[in-house]
Coordinates of C-alpha atoms in Angstrom, one line a residue:
Chain A
X11 CA 32.5 -63.8 -30.9
X12 CA 30.7 -60.8 -30.6
X13 CA 28.0 -59.7 -33.0
X14 CA 30.5 -56.8 -33.2
X15 CA 31.8 -55.8 -36.8
X16 CA 34.8 -54.3 -37.5
X17 CA 34.3 -50.7 -39.0
X18 CA 36.9 -49.6 -40.9
X19 CA 36.3 -45.5 -40.5
X20 CA 36.6 -44.9 -44.4
X21 CA 34.1 -47.2 -45.1
X22 CA 31.4 -47.1 -42.5
X23 CA 29.3 -44.8 -44.6
X24 CA 29.3 -47.0 -48.0
X25 CA 26.7 -49.4 -47.4
X26 CA 27.6 -53.0 -47.1
X27 CA 31.1 -53.3 -47.5
X28 CA 33.7 -56.1 -47.5
X29 CA 34.7 -56.3 -44.0
X30 CA 31.0 -56.3 -43.0
X31 CA 30.9 -59.6 -44.6
X32 CA 34.0 -60.8 -44.4
X33 CA 33.3 -60.4 -40.2
X34 CA 30.0 -62.2 -40.9
X35 CA 31.7 -65.2 -42.3
X36 CA 34.2 -65.2 -39.2
X37 CA 31.2 -64.8 -36.6
X38 CA 29.9 -68.0 -38.0
X39 CA 32.8 -69.9 -37.9
X40 CA 33.7 -68.6 -34.6
X41 CA 36.9 -66.8 -35.9
X42 CA 37.9 -64.1 -33.1
X43 CA 39.8 -60.6 -33.2
X44 CA 43.2 -62.3 -32.7
X45 CA 42.3 -64.8 -35.8
X46 CA 41.9 -61.4 -37.8
X47 CA 44.7 -59.9 -37.0
X48 CA 46.8 -63.1 -37.9
X49 CA 45.0 -63.5 -40.8
X50 CA 45.2 -60.1 -42.2
X51 CA 47.0 -61.3 -45.5
X52 CA 44.0 -63.8 -45.8
X53 CA 41.5 -60.7 -45.3
X54 CA 43.2 -58.6 -48.1
X55 CA 42.9 -61.4 -50.6
X56 CA 39.6 -62.2 -49.8
X57 CA 38.6 -58.2 -50.2
X58 CA 39.6 -58.7 -53.6
X59 CA 36.7 -60.8 -54.6
X60 CA 34.9 -57.1 -54.3
X61 CA 31.7 -56.2 -52.1
X62 CA 28.9 -57.2 -54.9
X63 CA 30.1 -60.8 -55.2
X64 CA 30.0 -61.3 -51.8
X65 CA 27.0 -59.3 -51.1
X66 CA 25.4 -61.5 -53.5
X67 CA 26.8 -64.7 -52.1
X68 CA 25.7 -63.6 -48.6
X69 CA 22.3 -62.1 -49.5
X70 CA 20.3 -65.0 -47.7
X71 CA 22.3 -64.6 -44.7
X72 CA 21.8 -60.8 -44.6
X73 CA 19.0 -60.3 -42.0
X74 CA 21.6 -61.2 -39.4
X75 CA 22.4 -58.6 -36.6
X76 CA 25.9 -59.5 -37.5
X77 CA 25.7 -57.1 -40.5
X78 CA 25.6 -53.5 -39.1
X79 CA 28.2 -51.8 -40.1
X80 CA 26.0 -49.4 -42.1
X81 CA 24.2 -48.6 -39.3
X82 CA 21.3 -46.5 -40.8
X83 CA 21.1 -48.4 -43.6
X84 CA 20.3 -51.7 -41.5
X85 CA 17.3 -49.8 -40.2
X86 CA 19.1 -49.8 -36.3
X87 CA 19.8 -46.5 -34.4
X88 CA 22.8 -45.4 -33.3
X89 CA 24.0 -44.6 -29.6
X90 CA 27.1 -42.4 -29.3
X91 CA 29.1 -42.4 -26.5
X92 CA 31.5 -39.7 -26.4
X93 CA 34.4 -40.4 -24.2
X94 CA 37.8 -38.4 -23.0
X95 CA 40.7 -39.5 -20.8
X96 CA 39.9 -40.3 -16.9
X97 CA 36.0 -40.5 -18.5
X98 CA 34.4 -42.9 -14.9
X99 CA 33.7 -46.7 -16.0
X100 CA 30.7 -47.3 -14.5
X101 CA 29.1 -43.9 -16.2
X102 CA 30.1 -45.2 -19.9
X103 CA 29.1 -48.8 -19.4
X104 CA 26.4 -49.0 -17.3
X105 CA 24.1 -47.4 -19.7
X106 CA 25.9 -49.3 -22.2
X107 CA 25.1 -52.9 -21.0
X108 CA 21.3 -51.8 -20.6
X109 CA 21.3 -50.7 -24.1
X110 CA 23.4 -53.5 -25.2
X111 CA 20.5 -55.9 -24.4
X112 CA 18.7 -54.2 -27.7
X113 CA 21.1 -55.2 -30.1
X114 CA 18.3 -55.8 -32.8
X115 CA 17.2 -52.2 -32.7
X116 CA 20.5 -50.2 -31.7
X117 CA 24.3 -50.3 -32.8
X118 CA 26.5 -48.6 -30.1
X119 CA 29.7 -46.6 -31.1
X120 CA 32.7 -45.3 -29.0
X121 CA 33.4 -41.3 -30.0
X122 CA 36.3 -39.5 -28.8
X123 CA 38.3 -36.2 -30.0
X124 CA 40.8 -37.6 -31.7
X125 CA 43.3 -40.5 -31.7
X126 CA 42.4 -44.3 -31.3
X127 CA 42.1 -45.2 -27.4
X128 CA 40.4 -43.1 -24.4
X129 CA 41.7 -43.8 -20.8
X130 CA 38.9 -44.5 -18.0
X131 CA 39.8 -42.6 -14.7
X132 CA 40.4 -46.6 -13.1
X133 CA 42.8 -47.5 -15.9
X134 CA 41.1 -49.6 -18.3
X135 CA 41.5 -48.5 -22.0
X136 CA 38.7 -48.4 -24.4
X137 CA 38.9 -48.4 -28.1
X138 CA 37.2 -45.3 -30.0
X139 CA 35.2 -46.0 -33.1
X140 CA 35.3 -42.8 -34.4
X141 CA 36.1 -39.3 -34.2
X142 CA 34.5 -36.2 -33.5
X143 CA 35.2 -35.0 -37.4
X144 CA 34.1 -38.7 -38.7
X145 CA 31.6 -40.1 -36.8
X146 CA 28.2 -40.7 -38.3
X147 CA 24.5 -38.9 -37.6
X148 CA 23.8 -39.9 -33.7
X149 CA 20.2 -40.9 -32.6
X150 CA 21.2 -41.1 -29.0
X151 CA 24.4 -39.1 -28.1
X152 CA 25.6 -39.7 -24.6
X153 CA 28.4 -38.4 -22.4
X154 CA 29.8 -39.7 -19.2
X155 CA 31.5 -37.6 -16.2
X156 CA 34.5 -38.2 -14.6
X157 CA 37.9 -36.5 -13.4
X158 CA 38.3 -35.6 -17.2
X159 CA 35.3 -33.3 -17.5
X160 CA 37.6 -30.5 -15.4
X161 CA 39.7 -30.8 -18.6
X162 CA 37.5 -31.0 -20.9
X163 CA 35.2 -28.1 -20.1
X164 CA 38.0 -25.8 -20.5
X165 CA 38.8 -27.5 -23.9
X166 CA 37.2 -25.3 -26.9
X167 CA 37.3 -27.7 -29.7
X168 CA 36.0 -30.7 -27.9
X169 CA 32.9 -28.3 -26.6
X170 CA 31.8 -27.2 -29.8
X171 CA 32.4 -30.4 -31.5
X172 CA 30.1 -32.4 -29.0
X173 CA 27.8 -29.2 -29.5
X174 CA 27.7 -30.0 -33.1
X175 CA 26.3 -33.7 -32.0
X176 CA 24.2 -32.7 -29.7
X177 CA 22.4 -30.1 -31.5
X178 CA 21.8 -32.8 -34.4
X179 CA 20.8 -35.5 -32.2
X180 CA 17.3 -36.6 -31.8
X181 CA 18.2 -37.5 -27.7
X182 CA 21.3 -36.1 -25.7
X183 CA 21.6 -38.1 -22.5
X184 CA 24.4 -37.2 -20.0
X185 CA 25.8 -39.4 -16.9
X186 CA 27.2 -37.9 -13.5
X187 CA 29.2 -34.4 -14.4
X188 CA 28.7 -35.2 -18.2
X189 CA 26.0 -32.5 -17.4
X190 CA 28.8 -29.9 -16.7
X191 CA 30.0 -30.4 -20.4
X192 CA 26.5 -30.7 -22.1
X193 CA 25.6 -27.1 -19.9
X194 CA 29.0 -25.5 -21.1
X195 CA 27.9 -25.9 -24.8
X196 CA 24.8 -23.6 -23.6
X197 CA 22.0 -26.3 -25.1
X198 CA 20.8 -26.6 -21.7
X199 CA 20.1 -23.5 -20.8
X200 CA 16.5 -22.8 -19.7
X201 CA 16.1 -26.7 -19.5
X202 CA 15.7 -28.6 -16.5
X203 CA 18.9 -30.9 -15.5
X204 CA 20.3 -32.8 -12.6
X205 CA 24.3 -33.7 -12.1
X206 CA 26.4 -35.7 -9.6
X207 CA 25.5 -34.7 -5.9
X208 CA 28.9 -35.0 -4.6
X209 CA 30.1 -32.2 -7.4
X210 CA 26.8 -30.6 -7.7
X211 CA 28.3 -27.2 -6.9
X212 CA 31.5 -27.6 -9.5
X213 CA 29.2 -29.0 -12.0
X214 CA 26.1 -26.5 -11.8
X215 CA 28.6 -23.5 -12.1
X216 CA 29.4 -24.4 -15.7
X217 CA 26.1 -22.6 -16.2
X218 CA 23.6 -20.2 -14.3
X219 CA 21.2 -20.3 -17.1
X220 CA 20.4 -24.4 -16.5
X221 CA 17.5 -25.1 -14.2
X222 CA 19.5 -27.4 -12.0
X223 CA 17.0 -29.6 -10.2
X224 CA 19.5 -30.7 -6.8
X225 CA 17.0 -34.1 -5.7
X226 CA 16.4 -36.2 -8.7
X227 CA 18.1 -39.4 -9.9
X228 CA 17.6 -38.1 -13.4
X229 CA 15.7 -35.5 -15.2
X230 CA 14.0 -35.6 -18.3
X231 CA 13.4 -32.5 -20.2
X232 CA 12.2 -32.7 -23.8
X233 CA 15.4 -34.1 -25.9
X234 CA 17.5 -34.2 -22.9
X235 CA 18.3 -36.6 -20.5
X236 CA 20.7 -35.9 -17.5
X237 CA 21.4 -38.3 -14.7
X238 CA 22.8 -37.8 -11.1
X239 CA 25.8 -39.4 -10.0
X240 CA 27.6 -42.8 -11.9
X241 CA 25.3 -45.7 -10.8
X242 CA 22.3 -43.2 -11.8
X243 CA 23.2 -43.6 -15.6
X244 CA 21.7 -47.0 -15.1
X245 CA 18.4 -45.7 -14.0
X246 CA 18.6 -43.2 -16.3
X247 CA 19.3 -45.4 -19.6
X248 CA 16.8 -47.6 -18.3
X249 CA 13.8 -44.4 -18.2
X250 CA 15.2 -43.6 -21.8
X251 CA 14.8 -46.9 -22.9
X252 CA 10.7 -46.6 -21.0
X253 CA 10.9 -43.8 -23.0
X254 CA 12.0 -44.4 -26.4
X255 CA 10.6 -48.5 -26.4
X256 CA 8.0 -48.3 -23.9
X257 CA 8.3 -49.1 -20.0
X258 CA 7.9 -53.1 -20.0
X259 CA 11.1 -53.3 -22.3
X260 CA 13.0 -51.4 -20.0
X261 CA 11.8 -53.4 -16.9
X262 CA 12.4 -56.7 -18.9
X263 CA 15.9 -55.7 -19.5
X264 CA 16.5 -54.8 -15.9
X265 CA 15.4 -57.9 -14.8
X266 CA 17.7 -59.7 -17.0
X267 CA 20.7 -57.7 -15.9
X268 CA 19.1 -59.0 -12.2
X269 CA 19.3 -55.3 -11.7
X270 CA 16.5 -53.7 -9.2
X271 CA 15.6 -50.4 -11.2
X272 CA 15.0 -46.9 -9.4
X273 CA 12.4 -46.0 -11.8
X274 CA 11.4 -42.8 -9.9
X275 CA 13.3 -40.2 -11.4
X276 CA 12.6 -38.4 -8.2
X277 CA 13.3 -40.6 -5.9
X278 CA 17.2 -39.5 -5.1
X279 CA 18.4 -40.7 -1.5
X280 CA 21.9 -38.5 -2.6
X281 CA 20.6 -35.1 -2.4
X282 CA 20.1 -35.1 1.2
X283 CA 23.2 -37.1 1.8
X284 CA 25.2 -34.7 0.3
X285 CA 23.4 -32.0 2.0
X286 CA 21.4 -30.4 -0.9
X287 CA 18.5 -30.8 0.6
X288 CA 16.6 -30.6 3.9
Chain B
X9 CA 44.7 -36.8 -17.6
X10 CA 44.5 -40.4 -16.0
X11 CA 46.7 -41.7 -13.4
X12 CA 47.0 -44.5 -15.7
X13 CA 50.7 -45.5 -16.4
X14 CA 51.1 -46.9 -20.0
X15 CA 52.8 -50.4 -19.7
X16 CA 55.4 -51.8 -21.9
X17 CA 54.6 -55.2 -21.5
X18 CA 58.1 -56.3 -21.4
X19 CA 59.2 -53.7 -19.2
X20 CA 56.3 -54.2 -16.3
X21 CA 58.5 -56.2 -13.9
X22 CA 61.7 -54.3 -14.1
X23 CA 61.1 -51.5 -11.5
X24 CA 60.2 -47.9 -12.4
X25 CA 60.9 -47.5 -15.7
X26 CA 61.5 -44.8 -18.1
X27 CA 58.1 -45.0 -20.0
X28 CA 56.6 -44.9 -16.1
X29 CA 58.1 -41.5 -15.7
X30 CA 58.1 -40.1 -18.8
X31 CA 54.1 -40.7 -18.1
X32 CA 54.5 -38.5 -14.9
X33 CA 55.8 -35.8 -16.8
X34 CA 52.7 -36.1 -19.3
X35 CA 50.3 -36.2 -16.5
X36 CA 51.5 -33.1 -14.6
X37 CA 51.5 -31.3 -18.2
X38 CA 48.4 -32.5 -19.1
X39 CA 49.5 -34.6 -22.1
X40 CA 47.2 -37.0 -23.3
X41 CA 47.5 -40.1 -24.7
X42 CA 47.1 -39.0 -28.2
X43 CA 49.7 -36.3 -27.6
X44 CA 52.2 -39.5 -26.7
X45 CA 51.5 -41.1 -30.0
X46 CA 52.5 -37.9 -32.1
X47 CA 55.5 -37.6 -29.8
X48 CA 56.6 -40.9 -30.0
X49 CA 60.0 -39.6 -31.5
X50 CA 60.3 -37.0 -29.0
X51 CA 59.5 -40.4 -26.4
X52 CA 62.2 -42.3 -28.1
X53 CA 64.5 -39.7 -27.4
X54 CA 63.8 -39.1 -23.8
X55 CA 63.9 -43.1 -23.0
X56 CA 67.7 -43.1 -23.9
X57 CA 68.4 -41.0 -21.1
X58 CA 68.0 -43.8 -19.0
X59 CA 66.0 -44.8 -16.3
X60 CA 68.1 -44.1 -13.6
X61 CA 69.1 -40.3 -14.0
X62 CA 65.3 -40.0 -14.7
X63 CA 64.6 -41.2 -11.6
X64 CA 67.0 -39.5 -9.8
X65 CA 65.7 -36.2 -11.2
X66 CA 62.2 -36.9 -10.6
X67 CA 62.5 -38.6 -6.9
X68 CA 60.8 -35.7 -4.9
X69 CA 57.9 -36.5 -7.1
X70 CA 57.6 -40.4 -6.6
X71 CA 55.5 -40.3 -3.9
X72 CA 52.1 -39.3 -6.8
X73 CA 49.9 -42.5 -7.3
X74 CA 50.9 -41.5 -11.1
X75 CA 53.8 -43.9 -10.8
X76 CA 52.6 -47.5 -10.4
X77 CA 54.1 -49.4 -13.3
X78 CA 55.8 -51.7 -11.0
X79 CA 52.9 -52.6 -9.0
X80 CA 54.2 -54.2 -6.0
X81 CA 56.8 -52.4 -5.9
X82 CA 54.4 -49.2 -4.8
X83 CA 52.9 -51.3 -2.1
X84 CA 49.3 -51.6 -4.3
X85 CA 47.6 -54.9 -4.7
X86 CA 47.0 -56.0 -8.5
X87 CA 43.7 -56.5 -9.3
X88 CA 43.4 -58.5 -12.9
X89 CA 40.4 -58.6 -14.9
X90 CA 40.5 -61.5 -17.0
X91 CA 38.4 -60.8 -20.0
X92 CA 37.3 -62.6 -23.7
X93 CA 35.5 -62.1 -26.7
X94 CA 32.1 -61.9 -25.9
X95 CA 31.9 -60.5 -22.1
X96 CA 28.9 -58.4 -20.6
X97 CA 29.8 -54.9 -20.3
X98 CA 28.4 -54.6 -16.8
X99 CA 30.3 -57.4 -15.4
X100 CA 33.4 -56.2 -16.1
X101 CA 32.9 -52.4 -15.6
X102 CA 30.5 -52.3 -12.4
X103 CA 33.3 -54.5 -10.2
X104 CA 35.8 -52.2 -11.7
X105 CA 34.5 -49.2 -11.2
X106 CA 34.0 -49.8 -7.4
X107 CA 37.8 -50.9 -6.9
X108 CA 38.7 -47.7 -9.0
X109 CA 38.0 -45.7 -6.0
X110 CA 40.8 -47.3 -4.2
X111 CA 43.5 -46.2 -6.6
X112 CA 45.7 -45.6 -3.9
X113 CA 45.6 -49.2 -2.8
X114 CA 44.5 -51.4 -5.9
X115 CA 46.1 -51.3 -9.7
X116 CA 43.7 -52.4 -12.0
X117 CA 44.9 -54.7 -15.0
X118 CA 43.2 -56.6 -18.3
X119 CA 44.2 -59.8 -18.9
X120 CA 43.1 -62.0 -22.0
X121 CA 44.1 -65.3 -23.6
X122 CA 46.3 -63.3 -26.3
X123 CA 46.5 -60.6 -28.6
X124 CA 45.8 -57.1 -27.8
X125 CA 41.8 -56.3 -27.7
X126 CA 38.7 -58.1 -26.3
X127 CA 35.0 -57.5 -28.0
X128 CA 32.1 -56.8 -25.8
X129 CA 29.0 -58.4 -26.6
X130 CA 27.4 -55.0 -26.9
X131 CA 30.1 -53.9 -29.2
X132 CA 32.7 -51.9 -27.3
X133 CA 36.4 -52.9 -27.2
X134 CA 38.6 -53.1 -24.4
X135 CA 42.7 -52.9 -24.4
X136 CA 44.4 -55.7 -23.0
X137 CA 47.3 -54.9 -20.3
X138 CA 48.8 -58.6 -20.3
X139 CA 48.0 -62.2 -21.9
X140 CA 48.1 -65.1 -19.5
X141 CA 51.6 -65.5 -20.5
X142 CA 53.0 -62.4 -19.2
X143 CA 50.6 -61.4 -16.5
X144 CA 52.0 -60.6 -13.3
X145 CA 51.0 -62.2 -9.7
X146 CA 47.5 -61.6 -9.4
X147 CA 46.3 -60.5 -6.1
X148 CA 42.6 -60.1 -6.7
X149 CA 41.3 -62.1 -10.0
X150 CA 38.1 -61.4 -11.6
X151 CA 36.3 -63.0 -14.6
X152 CA 33.0 -61.9 -15.8
X153 CA 30.0 -63.5 -17.6
X154 CA 28.5 -63.0 -20.7
X155 CA 27.9 -65.3 -24.1
X156 CA 31.7 -65.3 -24.4
X157 CA 31.7 -68.0 -21.8
X158 CA 30.2 -70.6 -23.7
X159 CA 32.8 -70.7 -25.8
X160 CA 35.4 -70.4 -23.5
X161 CA 34.1 -73.1 -21.0
X162 CA 35.3 -75.6 -24.2
X163 CA 38.7 -73.9 -24.9
X164 CA 41.2 -76.0 -23.0
X165 CA 43.8 -73.4 -23.2
X166 CA 41.8 -70.5 -21.4
X167 CA 40.3 -73.1 -19.1
X168 CA 44.2 -74.4 -18.2
X169 CA 45.8 -70.6 -17.9
X170 CA 42.8 -69.0 -15.9
X171 CA 43.3 -72.1 -13.7
X172 CA 46.9 -71.2 -12.7
X173 CA 45.8 -67.6 -12.2
X174 CA 43.1 -68.9 -10.0
X175 CA 45.2 -71.7 -7.8
X176 CA 47.9 -68.6 -7.4
X177 CA 45.4 -65.6 -6.6
X178 CA 44.6 -65.1 -2.8
X179 CA 41.1 -63.8 -3.9
X180 CA 39.0 -64.7 -6.9
X181 CA 35.7 -63.6 -7.8
X182 CA 33.5 -64.5 -10.5
X183 CA 30.7 -62.6 -11.8
X184 CA 27.8 -63.7 -13.6
X185 CA 28.1 -67.0 -15.7
X186 CA 31.7 -66.1 -15.0
X187 CA 31.3 -68.9 -12.1
X188 CA 30.7 -71.5 -15.0
X189 CA 34.3 -70.6 -16.2
X190 CA 36.0 -71.1 -12.5
X191 CA 33.5 -74.4 -12.0
X192 CA 35.1 -76.0 -15.1
X193 CA 38.7 -75.7 -13.7
X194 CA 37.4 -78.0 -10.9
X195 CA 38.9 -75.5 -8.4
X196 CA 35.4 -74.7 -7.1
X197 CA 34.5 -78.4 -6.3
X198 CA 33.2 -78.8 -2.6
X199 CA 32.5 -75.0 -2.6
X200 CA 29.6 -73.2 -2.2
X201 CA 29.2 -70.9 -5.1
X202 CA 26.1 -68.9 -7.4
X203 CA 25.9 -67.3 -10.8
X204 CA 23.8 -65.8 -13.1
X205 CA 19.7 -66.8 -12.2
X206 CA 18.5 -67.0 -16.0
X207 CA 21.2 -68.8 -17.3
X208 CA 21.4 -71.1 -14.0
X209 CA 20.9 -74.7 -15.4
X210 CA 23.7 -74.0 -18.5
X211 CA 26.2 -72.6 -15.6
X212 CA 26.0 -75.0 -12.9
X213 CA 26.2 -78.0 -15.4
X214 CA 29.7 -77.0 -15.5
X215 CA 30.6 -78.9 -12.7
X216 CA 28.1 -80.9 -10.5
X217 CA 30.7 -81.1 -7.7
X218 CA 29.9 -77.7 -6.7
X219 CA 27.6 -76.4 -3.7
X220 CA 25.5 -74.5 -6.2
X221 CA 23.2 -71.8 -3.9
X222 CA 20.3 -70.7 -6.2
X223 CA 19.0 -67.7 -3.8
X224 CA 22.1 -65.6 -3.2
X225 CA 23.0 -62.3 -4.2
X226 CA 26.7 -63.4 -3.7
X227 CA 28.5 -66.4 -2.2
X228 CA 31.5 -66.0 -0.2
X229 CA 33.6 -69.0 0.3
X230 CA 37.2 -69.3 1.7
X231 CA 38.9 -67.1 -1.2
X232 CA 36.1 -67.5 -3.6
X233 CA 33.2 -64.7 -4.2
X234 CA 30.9 -66.0 -6.9
X235 CA 27.8 -63.4 -7.5
X236 CA 24.8 -63.5 -9.2
X237 CA 24.1 -62.0 -12.6
X238 CA 25.5 -58.8 -14.2
X239 CA 24.4 -56.1 -11.7
X240 CA 25.1 -58.3 -8.6
X241 CA 28.5 -58.0 -9.4
X242 CA 28.6 -54.3 -8.2
X243 CA 27.3 -55.8 -4.8
X244 CA 29.7 -58.5 -4.7
X245 CA 32.6 -56.5 -5.3
X246 CA 31.5 -54.1 -2.3
X247 CA 31.5 -57.0 -0.2
X248 CA 34.6 -58.0 -1.2
X249 CA 36.1 -54.3 -0.6
X250 CA 34.3 -55.0 2.8
X251 CA 35.7 -58.2 3.2
X252 CA 39.7 -56.9 2.5
X253 CA 39.1 -53.4 3.8
X254 CA 36.1 -52.8 5.9
X255 CA 32.6 -52.6 5.4
X256 CA 33.3 -48.4 6.3
X257 CA 35.2 -48.3 2.9
X258 CA 32.9 -50.5 1.2
X259 CA 29.6 -47.9 2.2
X260 CA 32.2 -45.1 1.5
X261 CA 32.7 -46.2 -2.0
X262 CA 29.3 -46.9 -2.8
X263 CA 27.8 -43.6 -1.4
X264 CA 30.3 -42.0 -3.5
X265 CA 28.6 -43.6 -7.0
X266 CA 25.4 -42.8 -5.5
X267 CA 25.0 -46.3 -5.5
X268 CA 22.4 -47.7 -3.0
X269 CA 24.0 -51.2 -2.3
X270 CA 22.2 -54.5 -1.5
X271 CA 24.9 -55.4 1.5
X272 CA 23.1 -58.4 2.2
X273 CA 24.4 -61.5 0.2
X274 CA 21.4 -63.2 0.9
X275 CA 18.7 -61.0 -0.4
X276 CA 18.2 -62.0 -4.3
X277 CA 14.7 -61.2 -5.6
X278 CA 16.0 -62.9 -9.0
X279 CA 16.0 -66.7 -7.9
X280 CA 12.1 -66.5 -7.1
X281 CA 11.6 -64.4 -10.3
X282 CA 13.4 -67.2 -12.6
X283 CA 11.6 -70.1 -10.8
X284 CA 14.5 -71.1 -9.0
X285 CA 13.1 -71.1 -5.7
X286 CA 9.1 -71.3 -4.5

C-alpha cells in the first residue's frame, strides 16, 4: 500500500493527527483504501482514543515516511500541483513521477479551485487534496497545461488565487500552456519563459511583457521554471531537482525511471519543427 | 471542460443514457464537474424526462465526441487501464497521455479490483471508472508497474480477474513490473517479454516459462506488448499506436507531445546500465 496518508482537509494543519496514525497502523498491516471505507465504523471508534495516547503509543515508529500529514512538521517540502478540468495528463504526472522518487524529502499534494475532483482532457479523474482556500503553504508550486487553460485564463478567481500561491511559493514551475496561466497573473512580466511550441502564439499572447524564448526545452529565471510542451515537463522537473538537490540526484532519478533525460534546457528540436525558428 | 462523460456504472451499457446527454448540454455551456455536484437536484429532475425524448431533442448534435458513454456503440475502442494501490504514476499516465490524443478512436477507462479509488505510490489518487466485476469488454488492456505489484502478485482474486480480462482483450500491454502480474497469470508462458531493468530479477521470477528479453525498450509478441521500466511505457504505447493505427499517427502524436520517441524496441541503454548484458 502507498505511504500516502489520507488527509482530512480540516485536520491537515493540526500537527500529527489521529487519522495519520491510524493510516500508519493500516499501512503496516497492508490494509488498503478499500478496507478503510468498509471499516469506517472501526475508524470512528479508534479515533476516540485521541491523538495524544496514540502518538505516545506509536512514537518509536514515527520516523517512517508514512507519517506525513503535517507536512512541514516532518521536515518535508510540499509540492503543490494545481489542476483544473481539462488538464493534460503527462504535464501533471511526468513531473510528479520524478518528484515521487523523493518521498523522503517532498510531499505531493493536488490543489484545485473547488470541489473534489479534476478531470483530465483524456478522461481519467484525479482527486483533489486541497482547494485554493485551504491549501497549506507550498514550497514548489506547479501548474500543467491542457485544453482547460483556455477557460482558466478567463477565470478571474482562478487567476487571482493561483497568483497568491505563486507569490508565496519559493519555486514556481509551469508545464506546457501552464505558462499562459502564470503569464496571466502578471508575475512573469520581465522574466524569461517558454511554453508549448504548437500553442506558442496563443500562450505568449497572454502577456507581451514576458520575455518569451521560442527555442528552449525549459527556461529557468529566478524562482520561475517554465517548460515547453507536454513531455518537456519531465526534463524541466529533473532540472528543478538538479537545482534544488544536485544534478547527481536528478540523474539517479532519471536512470531509475529508465528515462533518457534531455538535461540541456537549450536543446529543443520542436521550436524549428513548429516554425518558431529557422 | 473535458469531453469526458460521467458514467454511472449501472447505466454504462444501456446505450445512450440520460446522464450522457445532460453532460453534453453541460459541456456546451462550459459547466464543470463542480457545477454538476452543486446541481444534483437539477440533474435528478432533468433525468426524469427520460432518455428517448432527450435523445430526439439532441440528435442533431450527436456526432460530437462528447457523447461517448456507450463506448462500443459510438465505434470507439476501449482502452482499459487496470490500477491498484501503489501504482507508478508515469507507467499509467505516459501511455494514457499518448492514447488521449486519439479521442476520436479510443475511450479510456480506469479499472480497479474494487472500491472507488486507487492511490499511486507517489501520493495522487485516481478515481476508478469500473471494477473487475462490472468492466465492459476491453479492446486494449494495460497494466502498470509500481510498488503495489509486489502485493498484487500474491492476490489470487486480482490475478484471476486480470487473467479473464487479458484472455478476452485483443491487445494486452504491460508497463514496467506490470509484466510480473501478466506473467503470474500464466498467459505470457512461451511468449517473449521484457520488464523493468532494475527490478528484473524479481519480475522475471514470476514465471520461468516466459522468454524474458533483458535488452529491449519494449517487446511485441502476438497480442502482448511488454515494456521496460517506467518511461519506456510511453515508447511502447507509441509502438502500439503504430501497430494499430500506422506509424505516421504515432509520430504525429509524439511530435504533438514534443516527445523524442525512441521508436526502436531494441534500443535499450538501461539493460547494460543495470548489468543485465555486458
